[in-house]
CSV table of N, CA and C in Angstrom, one decimal:
chain,number,residue,atom,x,y,z
V,32,MET,N,-5.0,-12.3,21.7
V,32,MET,CA,-6.0,-12.6,20.8
V,32,MET,C,-6.1,-11.5,19.8
V,33,PRO,N,-5.9,-11.7,18.4
V,33,PRO,CA,-6.1,-10.7,17.3
V,33,PRO,C,-7.6,-10.1,17.3
V,34,GLY,N,-7.5,-9.1,16.7
V,34,GLY,CA,-8.9,-8.5,16.6
V,34,GLY,C,-9.4,-8.9,15.3
V,35,PRO,N,-10.5,-8.5,14.8
V,35,PRO,CA,-11.2,-8.7,13.5
V,35,PRO,C,-10.4,-8.4,12.5
V,36,PRO,N,-10.6,-8.8,11.3
V,36,PRO,CA,-9.7,-8.4,10.2
V,36,PRO,C,-9.7,-7.0,9.6
V,37,ALA,N,-8.8,-6.6,8.9
V,37,ALA,CA,-9.0,-5.1,8.6
V,37,ALA,C,-10.4,-4.8,7.6
V,38,GLY,N,-10.7,-5.9,6.8
V,38,GLY,CA,-11.8,-5.5,5.9
V,38,GLY,C,-13.3,-5.5,7.0
V,39,HIS,N,-13.2,-5.8,8.0
V,39,HIS,CA,-14.5,-6.0,9.1
V,39,HIS,C,-15.1,-4.6,9.1
V,40,SER,N,-14.3,-3.7,9.2
V,40,SER,CA,-14.8,-2.3,9.5
V,40,SER,C,-15.5,-1.7,8.2
V,41,TYR,N,-15.4,-2.4,7.0
V,41,TYR,CA,-15.6,-1.6,5.8
V,41,TYR,C,-17.1,-2.1,5.3
V,42,GLY,N,-17.3,-3.6,5.7
V,42,GLY,CA,-18.4,-4.3,5.0
V,42,GLY,C,-19.6,-4.2,6.0
V,43,GLY,N,-19.7,-5.1,6.9
V,43,GLY,CA,-21.1,-5.4,7.6
V,43,GLY,C,-21.3,-4.2,8.5
V,44,PRO,N,-20.7,-3.7,9.4
V,44,PRO,CA,-21.3,-2.7,10.4
V,44,PRO,C,-21.7,-1.6,9.5
V,45,ARG,N,-21.1,-1.3,8.4
V,45,ARG,CA,-21.6,0.0,7.8
V,45,ARG,C,-23.0,-0.2,7.0
V,46,VAL,N,-23.4,-1.3,7.1
V,46,VAL,CA,-24.7,-1.6,6.4
V,46,VAL,C,-26.0,-1.3,7.6
V,47,GLN,N,-25.6,-0.9,8.5
V,47,GLN,CA,-26.6,-0.5,9.5
V,47,GLN,C,-26.9,0.8,9.1
V,48,PRO,N,-28.6,1.2,8.9
V,48,PRO,CA,-28.9,2.4,8.5
V,48,PRO,C,-28.4,3.6,9.3
V,49,LEU,N,-28.3,3.5,10.6
V,49,LEU,CA,-27.9,4.5,11.3
V,49,LEU,C,-26.4,5.0,10.9
V,50,TYR,N,-25.7,4.2,10.2
V,50,TYR,CA,-24.3,4.5,9.8
V,50,TYR,C,-24.2,5.1,8.4
V,51,TYR,N,-25.5,5.3,7.9
V,51,TYR,CA,-25.7,5.8,6.4
V,51,TYR,C,-25.1,7.1,6.3
V,52,ALA,N,-25.1,8.0,7.2
V,52,ALA,CA,-24.9,9.3,7.2
V,52,ALA,C,-23.6,9.5,7.9
V,53,ASP,N,-22.6,10.0,7.0
V,53,ASP,CA,-21.3,10.1,7.2
V,53,ASP,C,-21.0,10.9,8.5
V,54,MET,N,-22.1,11.9,8.8
V,54,MET,CA,-21.6,12.6,10.1
V,54,MET,C,-21.8,11.6,11.4
V,55,ILE,N,-22.8,10.9,11.2
V,55,ILE,CA,-23.3,10.0,12.2
V,55,ILE,C,-21.9,8.9,12.5
V,56,PHE,N,-21.7,8.3,11.3
V,56,PHE,CA,-20.6,7.3,11.3
V,56,PHE,C,-19.4,7.7,11.7
V,57,ASN,N,-18.9,9.1,11.4
V,57,ASN,CA,-17.6,9.8,11.9
V,57,ASN,C,-17.6,9.9,13.2
V,58,LEU,N,-18.7,9.8,14.0
V,58,LEU,CA,-18.6,10.0,15.3
V,58,LEU,C,-18.6,8.6,16.4
V,59,SER,N,-18.9,7.9,15.6
V,59,SER,CA,-19.0,6.3,16.1
V,59,SER,C,-17.6,5.7,16.5
V,60,PRO,N,-17.4,4.7,17.3
V,60,PRO,CA,-16.4,3.8,17.7
V,60,PRO,C,-15.8,3.2,16.5
V,61,LEU,N,-16.7,2.7,15.7
V,61,LEU,CA,-16.4,2.1,14.5
V,61,LEU,C,-15.6,2.8,13.3
V,62,ALA,N,-16.1,4.2,13.2
V,62,ALA,CA,-15.1,4.9,12.5
V,62,ALA,C,-13.6,5.2,13.1
V,63,ARG,N,-13.8,5.5,14.4
V,63,ARG,CA,-12.2,5.5,15.2
V,63,ARG,C,-11.4,4.3,14.4
V,64,LYS,N,-12.1,3.2,14.8
V,64,LYS,CA,-11.1,1.9,14.3
V,64,LYS,C,-10.9,1.7,13.3
V,65,GLN,N,-12.0,1.9,12.2
V,65,GLN,CA,-11.5,2.1,10.8
V,65,GLN,C,-10.3,2.9,10.4
V,66,TYR,N,-10.4,4.3,11.0
V,66,TYR,CA,-9.1,5.1,10.7
V,66,TYR,C,-8.1,4.9,11.3
V,67,GLN,N,-8.0,4.1,12.5
V,67,GLN,CA,-6.7,3.5,13.1
V,67,GLN,C,-6.1,2.5,12.2
V,68,THR,N,-7.3,1.4,11.7
V,68,THR,CA,-6.7,0.3,10.8
V,68,THR,C,-6.0,1.0,9.6
V,69,VAL,N,-6.6,2.0,9.0
V,69,VAL,CA,-6.1,2.6,7.8
V,69,VAL,C,-4.8,3.1,7.8
V,70,LYS,N,-4.5,3.8,9.0
V,70,LYS,CA,-3.5,4.3,9.3
V,70,LYS,C,-2.1,3.4,9.6
V,71,VAL,N,-2.6,2.2,10.3
V,71,VAL,CA,-1.8,1.0,10.7
V,71,VAL,C,-1.2,0.7,8.9
V,72,LEU,N,-2.2,0.1,8.2
V,72,LEU,CA,-2.1,-0.4,6.8
V,72,LEU,C,-1.1,0.6,6.1
V,73,ASN,N,-1.3,2.1,6.2
V,73,ASN,CA,-0.5,2.9,5.4
V,73,ASN,C,0.9,2.9,5.7
V,74,GLN,N,0.9,2.8,7.1
V,74,GLN,CA,2.3,3.0,7.9
V,74,GLN,C,3.1,1.7,7.0
V,75,PHE,N,2.5,0.5,7.2
V,75,PHE,CA,2.9,-0.9,6.6
V,75,PHE,C,3.6,-0.5,5.3
V,76,THR,N,2.8,0.0,4.6
V,76,THR,CA,3.1,0.3,3.2
V,76,THR,C,4.3,1.1,3.1
V,77,ALA,N,4.2,2.1,3.6
V,77,ALA,CA,5.5,3.2,3.7
V,77,ALA,C,6.8,2.4,4.3
V,78,ASP,N,6.6,1.4,5.3
V,78,ASP,CA,7.8,1.1,5.9
V,78,ASP,C,8.3,-0.3,4.8
V,79,VAL,N,7.6,-0.7,4.0
V,79,VAL,CA,7.9,-1.7,3.1
V,79,VAL,C,8.8,-0.9,1.8
V,80,ILE,N,8.2,0.4,1.4
V,80,ILE,CA,8.7,0.8,0.5
V,80,ILE,C,10.2,1.4,0.8
V,81,LYS,N,10.1,2.0,2.0
V,81,LYS,CA,11.4,2.9,2.5
V,81,LYS,C,12.4,1.6,2.7
V,82,GLU,N,12.2,0.4,3.2
V,82,GLU,CA,12.9,-0.7,3.3
V,82,GLU,C,13.6,-1.1,2.0
V,83,HIS,N,12.7,-1.4,1.0
V,83,HIS,CA,13.0,-1.8,-0.4
V,83,HIS,C,13.8,-0.7,-0.9
V,84,VAL,N,13.5,0.6,-0.9
V,84,VAL,CA,14.6,1.6,-1.4
V,84,VAL,C,15.9,1.4,-1.0
V,85,GLN,N,16.1,1.2,0.1
V,85,GLN,CA,17.4,1.2,1.1
V,85,GLN,C,18.0,0.1,0.2
V,86,ASN,N,17.5,-1.0,0.1
V,86,ASN,CA,18.1,-2.0,-0.5
V,86,ASN,C,18.0,-2.3,-2.1
V,87,PHE,N,17.4,-1.4,-2.7
V,87,PHE,CA,17.4,-1.3,-4.2
V,87,PHE,C,18.6,-1.0,-5.0
V,88,ASN,N,19.2,-1.6,-5.9
V,88,ASN,CA,20.4,-1.3,-6.6
V,88,ASN,C,19.8,-1.3,-8.1
V,89,ASP,N,20.2,-0.1,-8.7
V,89,ASP,CA,19.9,-0.1,-10.1
V,89,ASP,C,20.8,-1.1,-11.1
V,90,ASP,N,22.0,-1.5,-10.6
V,90,ASP,CA,22.7,-2.4,-11.5
V,90,ASP,C,21.9,-4.0,-11.3
V,91,ASP,N,21.3,-4.2,-10.4
V,91,ASP,CA,20.7,-5.6,-10.2
V,91,ASP,C,19.4,-5.5,-11.4
V,92,PHE,N,18.8,-4.3,-11.5
V,92,PHE,CA,17.8,-4.1,-12.7
V,92,PHE,C,18.7,-4.2,-14.1
V,93,ASN,N,19.6,-3.7,-14.0
V,93,ASN,CA,20.3,-3.8,-15.6
V,93,ASN,C,20.7,-5.2,-15.6
V,94,ASP,N,21.4,-5.8,-14.8
V,94,ASP,CA,21.7,-7.1,-15.2
V,94,ASP,C,20.5,-7.9,-15.5
V,95,THR,N,19.6,-8.0,-14.7
V,95,THR,CA,18.4,-8.6,-15.0
V,95,THR,C,17.9,-8.5,-16.2
V,96,VAL,N,17.6,-7.1,-16.5
V,96,VAL,CA,17.3,-7.0,-18.1
V,96,VAL,C,18.1,-7.8,-19.1
V,97,VAL,N,19.7,-7.7,-19.0
V,97,VAL,CA,20.5,-8.0,-19.9
V,97,VAL,C,20.3,-9.9,-19.8
V,98,GLN,N,20.0,-10.4,-18.8
V,98,GLN,CA,19.9,-11.6,-18.8
V,98,GLN,C,18.7,-12.4,-18.8
V,99,ARG,N,17.6,-11.7,-18.5
V,99,ARG,CA,16.3,-12.1,-18.8
V,99,ARG,C,15.7,-13.7,-18.2
V,100,LYS,N,16.7,-13.6,-17.0
V,100,LYS,CA,16.1,-15.0,-16.4
V,100,LYS,C,15.3,-14.8,-15.0
V,101,LYS,N,15.7,-13.9,-14.3
V,101,LYS,CA,15.2,-13.4,-13.0
V,101,LYS,C,14.1,-12.3,-13.3
V,102,ARG,N,13.0,-12.7,-12.7
V,102,ARG,CA,11.8,-11.8,-12.8
V,102,ARG,C,11.8,-10.8,-11.4
V,103,LEU,N,11.6,-9.6,-11.7
V,103,LEU,CA,11.6,-8.5,-10.8
V,103,LEU,C,10.3,-8.5,-9.9
V,104,ALA,N,10.4,-8.1,-8.7
V,104,ALA,CA,9.0,-8.0,-7.9
V,104,ALA,C,8.4,-6.7,-8.7
V,105,MET,N,7.5,-6.1,-8.4
V,105,MET,CA,6.4,-5.2,-8.9
V,105,MET,C,7.3,-3.9,-8.2
V,106,LEU,N,7.4,-4.1,-7.1
V,106,LEU,CA,8.2,-2.7,-6.3
V,106,LEU,C,9.4,-2.5,-7.1
V,107,ASP,N,10.1,-3.4,-7.4
V,107,ASP,CA,11.4,-3.1,-8.2
V,107,ASP,C,11.1,-2.1,-9.5
V,108,LEU,N,10.1,-3.1,-10.1
V,108,LEU,CA,9.8,-2.3,-11.3
V,108,LEU,C,9.1,-0.8,-11.4
V,109,LEU,N,8.6,-0.5,-10.0
V,109,LEU,CA,8.1,0.6,-9.8
V,109,LEU,C,9.2,1.8,-9.6
V,110,LEU,N,10.1,1.3,-8.9
V,110,LEU,CA,11.3,2.0,-8.6
V,110,LEU,C,12.2,2.2,-9.5
V,111,CYS,N,12.4,1.3,-10.8
V,111,CYS,CA,13.1,1.7,-11.9
V,111,CYS,C,12.1,2.6,-12.7
V,112,ALA,N,11.0,2.4,-12.7
V,112,ALA,CA,10.3,3.5,-13.6
V,112,ALA,C,10.5,4.9,-13.0
V,113,LYS,N,10.4,5.0,-11.4
V,113,LYS,CA,10.9,6.0,-11.0
V,113,LYS,C,12.3,6.7,-11.5
V,114,ARG,N,13.1,6.0,-11.1
V,114,ARG,CA,14.4,6.2,-11.2
V,114,ARG,C,15.0,6.7,-12.6
V,115,GLN,N,14.7,5.7,-13.4
V,115,GLN,CA,15.2,5.8,-14.8
V,115,GLN,C,14.4,6.5,-15.8
V,116,ARG,N,13.2,6.5,-15.8
V,116,ARG,CA,12.4,7.3,-16.6
V,116,ARG,C,11.5,8.3,-16.0
V,117,GLY,N,11.3,8.7,-14.7
V,117,GLY,CA,10.7,9.5,-14.1
V,117,GLY,C,9.1,9.4,-14.3
V,118,GLU,N,8.5,8.3,-14.5
V,118,GLU,CA,7.2,7.8,-15.0
V,118,GLU,C,6.2,7.7,-13.9
V,119,ILE,N,6.5,7.7,-12.8
V,119,ILE,CA,5.9,7.5,-11.5
V,119,ILE,C,6.4,8.1,-10.3
V,120,ASP,N,5.6,8.9,-9.5
V,120,ASP,CA,6.3,9.4,-8.3
V,120,ASP,C,5.9,8.5,-7.0
V,121,ASP,N,6.4,9.2,-6.0
V,121,ASP,CA,6.1,8.3,-4.8
V,121,ASP,C,4.8,8.2,-4.6
V,122,GLN,N,3.9,9.0,-4.5
V,122,GLN,CA,2.2,8.6,-4.3
V,122,GLN,C,1.8,7.7,-5.3
V,123,GLY,N,2.1,7.8,-6.3
V,123,GLY,CA,1.8,6.5,-7.3
V,123,GLY,C,2.2,5.2,-6.9
V,124,ILE,N,3.6,5.1,-6.5
V,124,ILE,CA,4.1,4.0,-6.1
V,124,ILE,C,3.4,3.2,-4.9
V,125,ILE,N,2.9,4.2,-3.9
V,125,ILE,CA,2.1,3.9,-2.7
V,125,ILE,C,0.9,3.4,-3.3
V,126,GLU,N,0.2,3.9,-4.2
V,126,GLU,CA,-1.3,3.6,-4.5
V,126,GLU,C,-1.2,2.1,-5.2
V,127,GLU,N,-0.2,2.1,-6.2
V,127,GLU,CA,-0.1,1.0,-6.6
V,127,GLU,C,0.2,-0.4,-5.7
V,128,LEU,N,0.9,0.0,-4.7
V,128,LEU,CA,1.3,-1.3,-3.9
V,128,LEU,C,0.1,-1.5,-2.9
V,129,ASP,N,-0.5,-0.4,-2.7
V,129,ASP,CA,-1.8,-0.6,-1.7
V,129,ASP,C,-2.8,-1.5,-2.6
V,130,THR,N,-3.0,-1.3,-4.0
V,130,THR,CA,-3.7,-2.1,-4.9
V,130,THR,C,-3.6,-3.7,-4.7
V,131,PHE,N,-2.4,-3.9,-4.7
V,131,PHE,CA,-1.8,-5.3,-4.8
V,131,PHE,C,-1.6,-5.8,-3.4
V,132,MET,N,-1.3,-5.1,-2.4
V,132,MET,CA,-1.2,-5.5,-1.2
V,132,MET,C,-2.5,-5.9,-0.3
V,133,PHE,N,-3.4,-4.9,-0.5
V,133,PHE,CA,-4.7,-5.1,0.1
V,133,PHE,C,-6.0,-5.1,-0.8
């Protein structure tokens, strides 16, 4: 049986006045669950990027630009910006993906 959704530890329980103080919240079981959930989500993002980098081919991007028929995924565009123009670093790619994935 799956547990509560990832956002569960961010909304409702934190409204309790006891958890307003970060020092008390950080000692609670809810905080441990929240940190564990964030760790799993960050690992998932890293795995997606790692897998996509291994399968990514700059030639596919160049062919797509010439043909203009196929749309690239956001991750493809970010990887092209990193490889070809150096406009974004690895941390920037992770932040952008986290924004859209979660």
